[in-house]
Amino acid sequence: MALAIVRLRHLFAVVMLSGIYSLLSAGIFVQLDAVDVAFTEAAVGAGITTILMLGTLALTTDIERPPVQRQWLPLVVVLATGAALIYGTLDLPLLGDPNAPANLHVAPRYIEESGQEVGVPNIVTSVLASYRGYDTLGEVTVIFTAGVGVLVLLGGTRRRRQGKDRT
Amino acid sequence: MIEPGLYNYWIVVILMMAGFFIVMSHGNLVKKIVGLNIFQTSVFILYISLSKVSDATAPILDEAYSEYSNPLPHVLILTAIVVGVATSALGLALIVRIREAYGTVEEDEVIAQDPDL
């Protein structure tokens, strides 16, 4: 799927493929027990991102010009980085290992105590809204900043265009 | 059922490198954003696969289960997905502005029109 996105030059098809890719990754998340993440990925990744990209294509163009420069340098860099990363994975814990370091630090406490402390059966919700509430506040700030940025970038052009019409 | 192994990391590396290659080798700005999204999703899969515990269930408390997957990476990735959409939206708005200013979304044509860049 990703390789098809690399090759295709018709941007409409690229955007559609990336939407399908998001939906597939949501399926992977369900398989890995992350149902909340899967909901968000399907709604936000496959839905909103695709709509935003289609909007951009409507405002710009949907055919990519064939590349002019040679592509061996990026390919070499990518292969070297990929080989280094694969070498790095050989020391990582196996998939599903209950004694992996990531699963031993604070997670057992969340699983055992959050039922009494917060009272919400969904542990992801209690961590998101209660234990890591400041994180979520920061996330809202980021979204607000991005929204303001988009409005400034796109709202300014409309005003300029109206000014041109008047003259 | 999920087999133990390292293959989850290899899938992540392949996806990550595909996204990285798109970002580096393509001059079209929309395609660069798509490449960034692929890269991003591969990192999400990395985190979620780290949190998987075999024979466990989704982290929703219930009398019938005692083993749950690690909920903390789920929370972090939930935040990251939403932030990722915000940044893509900002990038796409920038592309629309670049198109209005230069009449193109190809990187090298923009550079050719503006020798100062």
PDB file of C-alpha atoms in Angstrom:
ATOM      1  CA  MET A   1       0.000   0.000   0.000  1.00  0.00           C
ATOM      2  CA  ALA A   2       2.680   2.478   1.031  1.00  0.00           C
ATOM      3  CA  LEU A   3       4.746   1.490  -2.003  1.00  0.00           C
ATOM      4  CA  ALA A   4       1.793   2.259  -4.276  1.00  0.00           C
ATOM      5  CA  ILE A   5       1.615   5.703  -2.681  1.00  0.00           C
ATOM      6  CA  VAL A   6       5.322   6.163  -3.462  1.00  0.00           C
ATOM      7  CA  ARG A   7       4.805   5.335  -7.143  1.00  0.00           C
ATOM      8  CA  LEU A   8       1.452   6.926  -7.976  1.00  0.00           C
ATOM      9  CA  ARG A   9       1.496  10.429  -9.370  1.00  0.00           C
ATOM     10  CA  HIS A  10      -2.232  11.049  -9.501  1.00  0.00           C
ATOM     11  CA  LEU A  11      -2.710  12.811  -6.199  1.00  0.00           C
ATOM     12  CA  PHE A  12      -6.425  12.001  -5.880  1.00  0.00           C
ATOM     13  CA  ALA A  13      -5.596   8.296  -5.863  1.00  0.00           C
ATOM     14  CA  VAL A  14      -2.747   8.942  -3.417  1.00  0.00           C
ATOM     15  CA  VAL A  15      -5.092  10.660  -0.967  1.00  0.00           C
ATOM     16  CA  MET A  16      -7.660   7.860  -1.262  1.00  0.00           C
ATOM     17  CA  LEU A  17      -4.960   5.240  -0.655  1.00  0.00           C
ATOM     18  CA  SER A  18      -3.756   7.088   2.418  1.00  0.00           C
ATOM     19  CA  GLY A  19      -7.317   7.057   3.755  1.00  0.00           C
ATOM     20  CA  ILE A  20      -7.526   3.288   3.219  1.00  0.00           C
ATOM     21  CA  TYR A  21      -4.118   2.938   4.865  1.00  0.00           C
ATOM     22  CA  SER A  22      -5.399   4.802   7.943  1.00  0.00           C
ATOM     23  CA  LEU A  23      -8.433   2.527   8.108  1.00  0.00           C
ATOM     24  CA  LEU A  24      -6.223  -0.576   7.848  1.00  0.00           C
ATOM     25  CA  SER A  25      -4.014   0.688  10.647  1.00  0.00           C
ATOM     26  CA  ALA A  26      -7.169   1.188  12.735  1.00  0.00           C
ATOM     27  CA  GLY A  27      -7.848  -2.519  12.158  1.00  0.00           C
ATOM     28  CA  ILE A  28      -4.325  -3.327  13.347  1.00  0.00           C
ATOM     29  CA  PHE A  29      -4.964  -1.284  16.508  1.00  0.00           C
ATOM     30  CA  VAL A  30      -8.110  -3.308  17.275  1.00  0.00           C
ATOM     31  CA  GLN A  31      -6.069  -6.463  16.870  1.00  0.00           C
ATOM     32  CA  LEU A  32      -3.529  -5.065  19.354  1.00  0.00           C
ATOM     33  CA  ASP A  33      -6.218  -4.324  22.014  1.00  0.00           C
ATOM     34  CA  ALA A  34      -6.148  -0.548  21.512  1.00  0.00           C
ATOM     35  CA  VAL A  35      -9.833   0.058  20.815  1.00  0.00           C
ATOM     36  CA  ASP A  36      -9.824   3.750  21.772  1.00  0.00           C
ATOM     37  CA  VAL A  37      -6.889   4.427  19.488  1.00  0.00           C
ATOM     38  CA  ALA A  38      -8.627   2.544  16.691  1.00  0.00           C
ATOM     39  CA  PHE A  39     -11.755   4.704  17.055  1.00  0.00           C
ATOM     40  CA  THR A  40      -9.705   7.871  16.884  1.00  0.00           C
ATOM     41  CA  GLU A  41      -7.586   6.703  13.970  1.00  0.00           C
ATOM     42  CA  ALA A  42     -10.645   5.669  11.952  1.00  0.00           C
ATOM     43  CA  ALA A  43     -12.539   8.897  12.651  1.00  0.00           C
ATOM     44  CA  VAL A  44      -9.710  11.410  12.614  1.00  0.00           C
ATOM     45  CA  GLY A  45      -7.010   9.765  10.498  1.00  0.00           C
ATOM     46  CA  ALA A  46      -9.182   8.161   7.845  1.00  0.00           C
ATOM     47  CA  GLY A  47     -11.998  10.718   7.966  1.00  0.00           C
ATOM     48  CA  ILE A  48     -10.874  14.248   8.728  1.00  0.00           C
ATOM     49  CA  THR A  49      -7.382  14.031   7.217  1.00  0.00           C
ATOM     50  CA  THR A  50      -8.781  12.690   3.957  1.00  0.00           C
ATOM     51  CA  ILE A  51     -11.361  15.471   3.812  1.00  0.00           C
ATOM     52  CA  LEU A  52      -8.706  18.113   4.494  1.00  0.00           C
ATOM     53  CA  MET A  53      -6.468  16.700   1.772  1.00  0.00           C
ATOM     54  CA  LEU A  54      -9.319  16.563  -0.730  1.00  0.00           C
ATOM     55  CA  GLY A  55     -10.069  20.197   0.096  1.00  0.00           C
ATOM     56  CA  THR A  56      -6.464  21.091  -0.569  1.00  0.00           C
ATOM     57  CA  LEU A  57      -6.528  19.236  -3.883  1.00  0.00           C
ATOM     58  CA  ALA A  58      -9.696  21.109  -4.858  1.00  0.00           C
ATOM     59  CA  LEU A  59      -7.927  24.397  -4.156  1.00  0.00           C
ATOM     60  CA  THR A  60      -4.693  23.401  -5.910  1.00  0.00           C
ATOM     61  CA  THR A  61      -4.005  20.730  -8.526  1.00  0.00           C
ATOM     62  CA  ASP A  62      -4.251  16.957  -8.480  1.00  0.00           C
ATOM     63  CA  ILE A  63      -1.531  15.848 -10.916  1.00  0.00           C
ATOM     64  CA  GLU A  64       2.043  15.538  -9.713  1.00  0.00           C
ATOM     65  CA  ARG A  65       4.744  16.530 -12.178  1.00  0.00           C
ATOM     66  CA  PRO A  66       7.164  13.669 -12.959  1.00  0.00           C
ATOM     67  CA  PRO A  67      10.356  13.986 -10.907  1.00  0.00           C
ATOM     68  CA  VAL A  68      13.372  15.490 -12.613  1.00  0.00           C
ATOM     69  CA  GLN A  69      16.182  14.839 -10.168  1.00  0.00           C
ATOM     70  CA  ARG A  70      17.686  11.388  -9.728  1.00  0.00           C
ATOM     71  CA  GLN A  71      16.372   9.417  -6.766  1.00  0.00           C
ATOM     72  CA  TRP A  72      19.317   7.209  -5.851  1.00  0.00           C
ATOM     73  CA  LEU A  73      20.558   9.432  -3.029  1.00  0.00           C
ATOM     74  CA  PRO A  74      17.283   9.339  -1.015  1.00  0.00           C
ATOM     75  CA  LEU A  75      17.042   5.605  -1.726  1.00  0.00           C
ATOM     76  CA  VAL A  76      20.541   4.976  -0.336  1.00  0.00           C
ATOM     77  CA  VAL A  77      19.813   7.078   2.759  1.00  0.00           C
ATOM     78  CA  VAL A  78      16.516   5.256   3.335  1.00  0.00           C
ATOM     79  CA  LEU A  79      18.051   1.803   2.934  1.00  0.00           C
ATOM     80  CA  ALA A  80      20.935   2.654   5.280  1.00  0.00           C
ATOM     81  CA  THR A  81      18.591   4.075   7.937  1.00  0.00           C
ATOM     82  CA  GLY A  82      16.249   1.103   7.577  1.00  0.00           C
ATOM     83  CA  ALA A  83      19.097  -1.389   7.982  1.00  0.00           C
ATOM     84  CA  ALA A  84      20.321   0.435  11.100  1.00  0.00           C
ATOM     85  CA  LEU A  85      16.789   0.425  12.568  1.00  0.00           C
ATOM     86  CA  ILE A  86      16.299  -3.295  11.836  1.00  0.00           C
ATOM     87  CA  TYR A  87      19.620  -3.985  13.560  1.00  0.00           C
ATOM     88  CA  GLY A  88      18.353  -1.937  16.519  1.00  0.00           C
ATOM     89  CA  THR A  89      15.135  -3.988  16.770  1.00  0.00           C
ATOM     90  CA  LEU A  90      17.047  -7.209  17.486  1.00  0.00           C
ATOM     91  CA  ASP A  91      17.438  -6.218  21.160  1.00  0.00           C
ATOM     92  CA  LEU A  92      13.794  -5.207  21.685  1.00  0.00           C
ATOM     93  CA  PRO A  93      11.305  -7.336  23.649  1.00  0.00           C
ATOM     94  CA  LEU A  94       9.130  -9.740  21.648  1.00  0.00           C
ATOM     95  CA  LEU A  95       5.589  -8.757  20.657  1.00  0.00           C
ATOM     96  CA  GLY A  96       3.176  -9.492  23.514  1.00  0.00           C
ATOM     97  CA  ASP A  97       5.854  -9.979  26.198  1.00  0.00           C
ATOM     98  CA  PRO A  98       4.150  -9.200  29.564  1.00  0.00           C
ATOM     99  CA  ASN A  99       7.537  -8.537  31.212  1.00  0.00           C
ATOM    100  CA  ALA A 100       8.705  -5.913  28.709  1.00  0.00           C
ATOM    101  CA  PRO A 101      10.071  -2.832  30.532  1.00  0.00           C
ATOM    102  CA  ALA A 102       7.345  -0.660  29.022  1.00  0.00           C
ATOM    103  CA  ASN A 103       4.659  -2.757  30.727  1.00  0.00           C
ATOM    104  CA  LEU A 104       6.222  -2.802  34.222  1.00  0.00           C
ATOM    105  CA  HIS A 105       6.611   0.854  35.216  1.00  0.00           C
ATOM    106  CA  VAL A 106       3.394   2.793  35.956  1.00  0.00           C
ATOM    107  CA  ALA A 107       0.923   0.715  33.934  1.00  0.00           C
ATOM    108  CA  PRO A 108       0.201  -1.926  36.648  1.00  0.00           C
ATOM    109  CA  ARG A 109      -0.710   0.861  39.082  1.00  0.00           C
ATOM    110  CA  TYR A 110      -3.128   2.390  36.566  1.00  0.00           C
ATOM    111  CA  ILE A 111      -4.704  -1.002  35.956  1.00  0.00           C
ATOM    112  CA  GLU A 112      -5.086  -1.856  39.663  1.00  0.00           C
ATOM    113  CA  GLU A 113      -5.999   1.506  41.206  1.00  0.00           C
ATOM    114  CA  SER A 114      -7.840   3.527  38.556  1.00  0.00           C
ATOM    115  CA  GLY A 115     -11.108   1.649  39.160  1.00  0.00           C
ATOM    116  CA  GLN A 116     -11.278   2.963  42.756  1.00  0.00           C
ATOM    117  CA  GLU A 117      -9.480   6.281  42.264  1.00  0.00           C
ATOM    118  CA  VAL A 118     -11.324   7.587  39.206  1.00  0.00           C
ATOM    119  CA  GLY A 119     -14.283   5.261  38.942  1.00  0.00           C
ATOM    120  CA  VAL A 120     -14.361   4.957  35.147  1.00  0.00           C
ATOM    121  CA  PRO A 121     -14.133   1.392  33.837  1.00  0.00           C
ATOM    122  CA  ASN A 122     -12.177   2.440  30.744  1.00  0.00           C
ATOM    123  CA  ILE A 123      -8.582   2.824  31.954  1.00  0.00           C
ATOM    124  CA  VAL A 124      -7.579   4.835  28.876  1.00  0.00           C
ATOM    125  CA  THR A 125     -10.219   7.426  29.714  1.00  0.00           C
ATOM    126  CA  SER A 126      -9.157   7.729  33.341  1.00  0.00           C
ATOM    127  CA  VAL A 127      -5.482   8.121  32.420  1.00  0.00           C
ATOM    128  CA  LEU A 128      -6.289  10.628  29.666  1.00  0.00           C
ATOM    129  CA  ALA A 129      -8.645  12.817  31.673  1.00  0.00           C
ATOM    130  CA  SER A 130      -7.337  12.400  35.199  1.00  0.00           C
ATOM    131  CA  TYR A 131      -3.755  11.184  35.648  1.00  0.00           C
ATOM    132  CA  ARG A 132      -2.460  12.935  32.534  1.00  0.00           C
ATOM    133  CA  GLY A 133      -5.016  15.748  32.382  1.00  0.00           C
ATOM    134  CA  TYR A 134      -2.311  18.380  31.827  1.00  0.00           C
ATOM    135  CA  ASP A 135      -1.179  16.503  28.724  1.00  0.00           C
ATOM    136  CA  THR A 136      -4.675  16.702  27.326  1.00  0.00           C
ATOM    137  CA  LEU A 137      -4.841  20.412  28.160  1.00  0.00           C
ATOM    138  CA  GLY A 138      -1.594  20.879  26.201  1.00  0.00           C
ATOM    139  CA  GLU A 139      -3.089  18.916  23.306  1.00  0.00           C
ATOM    140  CA  VAL A 140      -6.093  21.242  23.242  1.00  0.00           C
ATOM    141  CA  THR A 141      -3.687  24.203  23.182  1.00  0.00           C
ATOM    142  CA  VAL A 142      -1.873  22.708  20.178  1.00  0.00           C
ATOM    143  CA  ILE A 143      -5.138  22.184  18.307  1.00  0.00           C
ATOM    144  CA  PHE A 144      -6.240  25.743  19.102  1.00  0.00           C
ATOM    145  CA  THR A 145      -2.920  27.132  17.870  1.00  0.00           C
ATOM    146  CA  ALA A 146      -3.146  25.102  14.655  1.00  0.00           C
ATOM    147  CA  GLY A 147      -6.726  26.267  14.105  1.00  0.00           C
ATOM    148  CA  VAL A 148      -5.719  29.904  14.571  1.00  0.00           C
ATOM    149  CA  GLY A 149      -2.776  29.356  12.197  1.00  0.00           C
ATOM    150  CA  VAL A 150      -5.028  27.908   9.493  1.00  0.00           C
ATOM    151  CA  LEU A 151      -7.489  30.790   9.890  1.00  0.00           C
ATOM    152  CA  VAL A 152      -4.698  33.380   9.655  1.00  0.00           C
ATOM    153  CA  LEU A 153      -3.168  31.720   6.588  1.00  0.00           C
ATOM    154  CA  LEU A 154      -6.406  31.246   4.665  1.00  0.00           C
ATOM    155  CA  GLY A 155      -8.439  34.201   5.974  1.00  0.00           C
ATOM    156  CA  GLY A 156      -5.787  36.717   4.917  1.00  0.00           C
ATOM    157  CA  THR A 157      -5.946  35.661   1.276  1.00  0.00           C
ATOM    158  CA  ARG A 158      -9.693  36.109   1.110  1.00  0.00           C
ATOM    159  CA  ARG A 159      -9.391  39.681   2.346  1.00  0.00           C
ATOM    160  CA  ARG A 160      -6.637  40.376  -0.191  1.00  0.00           C
ATOM    161  CA  ARG A 161      -8.770  38.978  -2.987  1.00  0.00           C
ATOM    162  CA  GLN A 162     -11.713  41.180  -1.989  1.00  0.00           C
ATOM    163  CA  GLY A 163      -9.356  44.184  -1.995  1.00  0.00           C
ATOM    164  CA  LYS A 164      -8.291  43.297  -5.540  1.00  0.00           C
ATOM    165  CA  ASP A 165     -11.926  43.067  -6.658  1.00  0.00           C
ATOM    166  CA  ARG A 166     -12.623  46.550  -5.357  1.00  0.00           C
ATOM    167  CA  THR A 167      -9.786  48.236  -7.240  1.00  0.00           C
TER     168      THR A 167
ATOM    169  CA  MET B   1      -4.119 -14.799  18.349  1.00  0.00           C
ATOM    170  CA  ILE B   2      -0.878 -12.918  18.011  1.00  0.00           C
ATOM    171  CA  GLU B   3       2.406 -14.781  17.669  1.00  0.00           C
ATOM    172  CA  PRO B   4       5.378 -13.484  19.647  1.00  0.00           C
ATOM    173  CA  GLY B   5       8.229 -12.202  17.542  1.00  0.00           C
ATOM    174  CA  LEU B   6       9.998  -9.148  16.248  1.00  0.00           C
ATOM    175  CA  TYR B   7       8.040  -8.824  13.008  1.00  0.00           C
ATOM    176  CA  ASN B   8       5.957  -5.918  14.331  1.00  0.00           C
ATOM    177  CA  TYR B   9       9.115  -3.791  14.463  1.00  0.00           C
ATOM    178  CA  TRP B  10      10.070  -4.786  10.918  1.00  0.00           C
ATOM    179  CA  ILE B  11       6.661  -3.774   9.589  1.00  0.00           C
ATOM    180  CA  VAL B  12       7.079  -0.451  11.387  1.00  0.00           C
ATOM    181  CA  VAL B  13      10.545   0.055   9.883  1.00  0.00           C
ATOM    182  CA  ILE B  14       9.313  -0.697   6.347  1.00  0.00           C
ATOM    183  CA  LEU B  15       6.386   1.735   6.659  1.00  0.00           C
ATOM    184  CA  MET B  16       8.596   4.351   8.271  1.00  0.00           C
ATOM    185  CA  MET B  17      11.175   4.143   5.495  1.00  0.00           C
ATOM    186  CA  ALA B  18       8.457   4.351   2.831  1.00  0.00           C
ATOM    187  CA  GLY B  19       7.216   7.587   4.397  1.00  0.00           C
ATOM    188  CA  PHE B  20      10.765   8.896   4.794  1.00  0.00           C
ATOM    189  CA  PHE B  21      11.515   8.158   1.125  1.00  0.00           C
ATOM    190  CA  ILE B  22       8.402  10.040  -0.016  1.00  0.00           C
ATOM    191  CA  VAL B  23       9.325  13.071   2.068  1.00  0.00           C
ATOM    192  CA  MET B  24      12.878  13.164   0.724  1.00  0.00           C
ATOM    193  CA  SER B  25      12.444  12.278  -2.927  1.00  0.00           C
ATOM    194  CA  HIS B  26       9.193  13.926  -4.005  1.00  0.00           C
ATOM    195  CA  GLY B  27       8.952  17.611  -4.804  1.00  0.00           C
ATOM    196  CA  ASN B  28       5.165  17.764  -4.638  1.00  0.00           C
ATOM    197  CA  LEU B  29       4.157  19.307  -1.324  1.00  0.00           C
ATOM    198  CA  VAL B  30       0.838  17.429  -0.931  1.00  0.00           C
ATOM    199  CA  LYS B  31       2.664  14.153  -1.402  1.00  0.00           C
ATOM    200  CA  LYS B  32       5.208  15.174   1.222  1.00  0.00           C
ATOM    201  CA  ILE B  33       2.343  15.597   3.712  1.00  0.00           C
ATOM    202  CA  VAL B  34       1.020  12.131   2.805  1.00  0.00           C
ATOM    203  CA  GLY B  35       4.528  10.752   3.377  1.00  0.00           C
ATOM    204  CA  LEU B  36       4.689  12.440   6.771  1.00  0.00           C
ATOM    205  CA  ASN B  37       1.339  10.861   7.672  1.00  0.00           C
ATOM    206  CA  ILE B  38       2.638   7.390   6.745  1.00  0.00           C
ATOM    207  CA  PHE B  39       5.717   7.971   8.895  1.00  0.00           C
ATOM    208  CA  GLN B  40       3.513   9.148  11.757  1.00  0.00           C
ATOM    209  CA  THR B  41       1.201   6.138  11.586  1.00  0.00           C
ATOM    210  CA  SER B  42       4.181   3.777  11.622  1.00  0.00           C
ATOM    211  CA  VAL B  43       5.316   5.346  14.907  1.00  0.00           C
ATOM    212  CA  PHE B  44       1.774   4.870  16.269  1.00  0.00           C
ATOM    213  CA  ILE B  45       1.903   1.177  15.347  1.00  0.00           C
ATOM    214  CA  LEU B  46       5.290   0.913  17.095  1.00  0.00           C
ATOM    215  CA  TYR B  47       3.914   2.305  20.367  1.00  0.00           C
ATOM    216  CA  ILE B  48       0.697   0.295  20.273  1.00  0.00           C
ATOM    217  CA  SER B  49       2.550  -2.935  19.538  1.00  0.00           C
ATOM    218  CA  LEU B  50       4.846  -2.224  22.513  1.00  0.00           C
ATOM    219  CA  SER B  51       1.781  -2.035  24.758  1.00  0.00           C
ATOM    220  CA  LYS B  52       0.342  -5.383  23.626  1.00  0.00           C
ATOM    221  CA  VAL B  53       0.414  -8.153  26.211  1.00  0.00           C
ATOM    222  CA  SER B  54      -0.376 -11.608  24.856  1.00  0.00           C
ATOM    223  CA  ASP B  55      -3.524 -13.281  26.268  1.00  0.00           C
ATOM    224  CA  ALA B  56      -4.628  -9.891  27.604  1.00  0.00           C
ATOM    225  CA  THR B  57      -7.675  -7.855  26.637  1.00  0.00           C
ATOM    226  CA  ALA B  58      -8.404  -4.194  25.927  1.00  0.00           C
ATOM    227  CA  PRO B  59      -7.861  -2.021  29.033  1.00  0.00           C
ATOM    228  CA  ILE B  60     -11.499  -1.712  30.104  1.00  0.00           C
ATOM    229  CA  LEU B  61     -12.122  -2.978  33.637  1.00  0.00           C
ATOM    230  CA  ASP B  62     -14.440  -5.953  33.879  1.00  0.00           C
ATOM    231  CA  GLU B  63     -14.996  -8.773  36.357  1.00  0.00           C
ATOM    232  CA  ALA B  64     -14.420 -11.429  33.724  1.00  0.00           C
ATOM    233  CA  TYR B  65     -10.824 -10.413  32.905  1.00  0.00           C
ATOM    234  CA  SER B  66      -7.695  -9.927  34.938  1.00  0.00           C
ATOM    235  CA  GLU B  67      -5.046  -9.364  32.248  1.00  0.00           C
ATOM    236  CA  TYR B  68      -5.096  -6.056  30.389  1.00  0.00           C
ATOM    237  CA  SER B  69      -2.830  -4.523  27.767  1.00  0.00           C
ATOM    238  CA  ASN B  70      -0.795  -1.495  28.841  1.00  0.00           C
ATOM    239  CA  PRO B  71      -3.110   1.560  28.694  1.00  0.00           C
ATOM    240  CA  LEU B  72      -0.419   4.261  28.870  1.00  0.00           C
ATOM    241  CA  PRO B  73       0.834   4.052  25.238  1.00  0.00           C
ATOM    242  CA  HIS B  74      -2.792   4.109  24.096  1.00  0.00           C
ATOM    243  CA  VAL B  75      -3.267   7.449  25.845  1.00  0.00           C
ATOM    244  CA  LEU B  76      -0.080   8.902  24.384  1.00  0.00           C
ATOM    245  CA  ILE B  77      -0.989   7.813  20.860  1.00  0.00           C
ATOM    246  CA  LEU B  78      -4.548   9.115  21.228  1.00  0.00           C
ATOM    247  CA  THR B  79      -3.020  12.522  21.902  1.00  0.00           C
ATOM    248  CA  ALA B  80      -0.497  12.103  19.084  1.00  0.00           C
ATOM    249  CA  ILE B  81      -3.163  11.249  16.474  1.00  0.00           C
ATOM    250  CA  VAL B  82      -5.108  14.410  17.201  1.00  0.00           C
ATOM    251  CA  VAL B  83      -1.991  16.575  17.255  1.00  0.00           C
ATOM    252  CA  GLY B  84      -0.913  14.934  13.982  1.00  0.00           C
ATOM    253  CA  VAL B  85      -4.153  15.984  12.325  1.00  0.00           C
ATOM    254  CA  ALA B  86      -3.678  19.537  13.590  1.00  0.00           C
ATOM    255  CA  THR B  87      -0.184  19.721  12.103  1.00  0.00           C
ATOM    256  CA  SER B  88      -1.330  18.229   8.770  1.00  0.00           C
ATOM    257  CA  ALA B  89      -4.107  20.801   8.628  1.00  0.00           C
ATOM    258  CA  LEU B  90      -1.571  23.577   9.166  1.00  0.00           C
ATOM    259  CA  GLY B  91       0.728  22.106   6.493  1.00  0.00           C
ATOM    260  CA  LEU B  92      -2.115  21.840   3.992  1.00  0.00           C
ATOM    261  CA  ALA B  93      -3.129  25.455   4.689  1.00  0.00           C
ATOM    262  CA  LEU B  94       0.477  26.485   4.014  1.00  0.00           C
ATOM    263  CA  ILE B  95       0.336  24.569   0.716  1.00  0.00           C
ATOM    264  CA  VAL B  96      -2.811  26.444  -0.301  1.00  0.00           C
ATOM    265  CA  ARG B  97      -1.055  29.740   0.461  1.00  0.00           C
ATOM    266  CA  ILE B  98       2.067  28.696  -1.478  1.00  0.00           C
ATOM    267  CA  ARG B  99      -0.136  27.789  -4.433  1.00  0.00           C
ATOM    268  CA  GLU B 100      -1.763  31.236  -4.303  1.00  0.00           C
ATOM    269  CA  ALA B 101       1.571  33.023  -4.073  1.00  0.00           C
ATOM    270  CA  TYR B 102       3.553  30.994  -6.643  1.00  0.00           C
ATOM    271  CA  GLY B 103       0.924  29.186  -8.736  1.00  0.00           C
ATOM    272  CA  THR B 104       2.522  25.784  -8.140  1.00  0.00           C
ATOM    273  CA  VAL B 105       2.867  23.144  -5.424  1.00  0.00           C
ATOM    274  CA  GLU B 106       6.145  21.714  -6.750  1.00  0.00           C
ATOM    275  CA  GLU B 107       9.123  22.477  -4.532  1.00  0.00           C
ATOM    276  CA  ASP B 108      11.721  23.110  -7.276  1.00  0.00           C
ATOM    277  CA  GLU B 109       9.416  25.398  -9.278  1.00  0.00           C
ATOM    278  CA  VAL B 110       8.928  27.525  -6.165  1.00  0.00           C
ATOM    279  CA  ILE B 111      12.701  27.702  -5.668  1.00  0.00           C
ATOM    280  CA  ALA B 112      13.205  28.577  -9.355  1.00  0.00           C
ATOM    281  CA  GLN B 113      10.776  31.506  -9.048  1.00  0.00           C
ATOM    282  CA  ASP B 114      12.412  32.792  -5.889  1.00  0.00           C
ATOM    283  CA  PRO B 115      16.219  32.808  -6.114  1.00  0.00           C
ATOM    284  CA  ASP B 116      16.565  34.087  -2.545  1.00  0.00           C
ATOM    285  CA  LEU B 117      15.245  30.835  -1.031  1.00  0.00           C
TER     286      LEU B 117
END
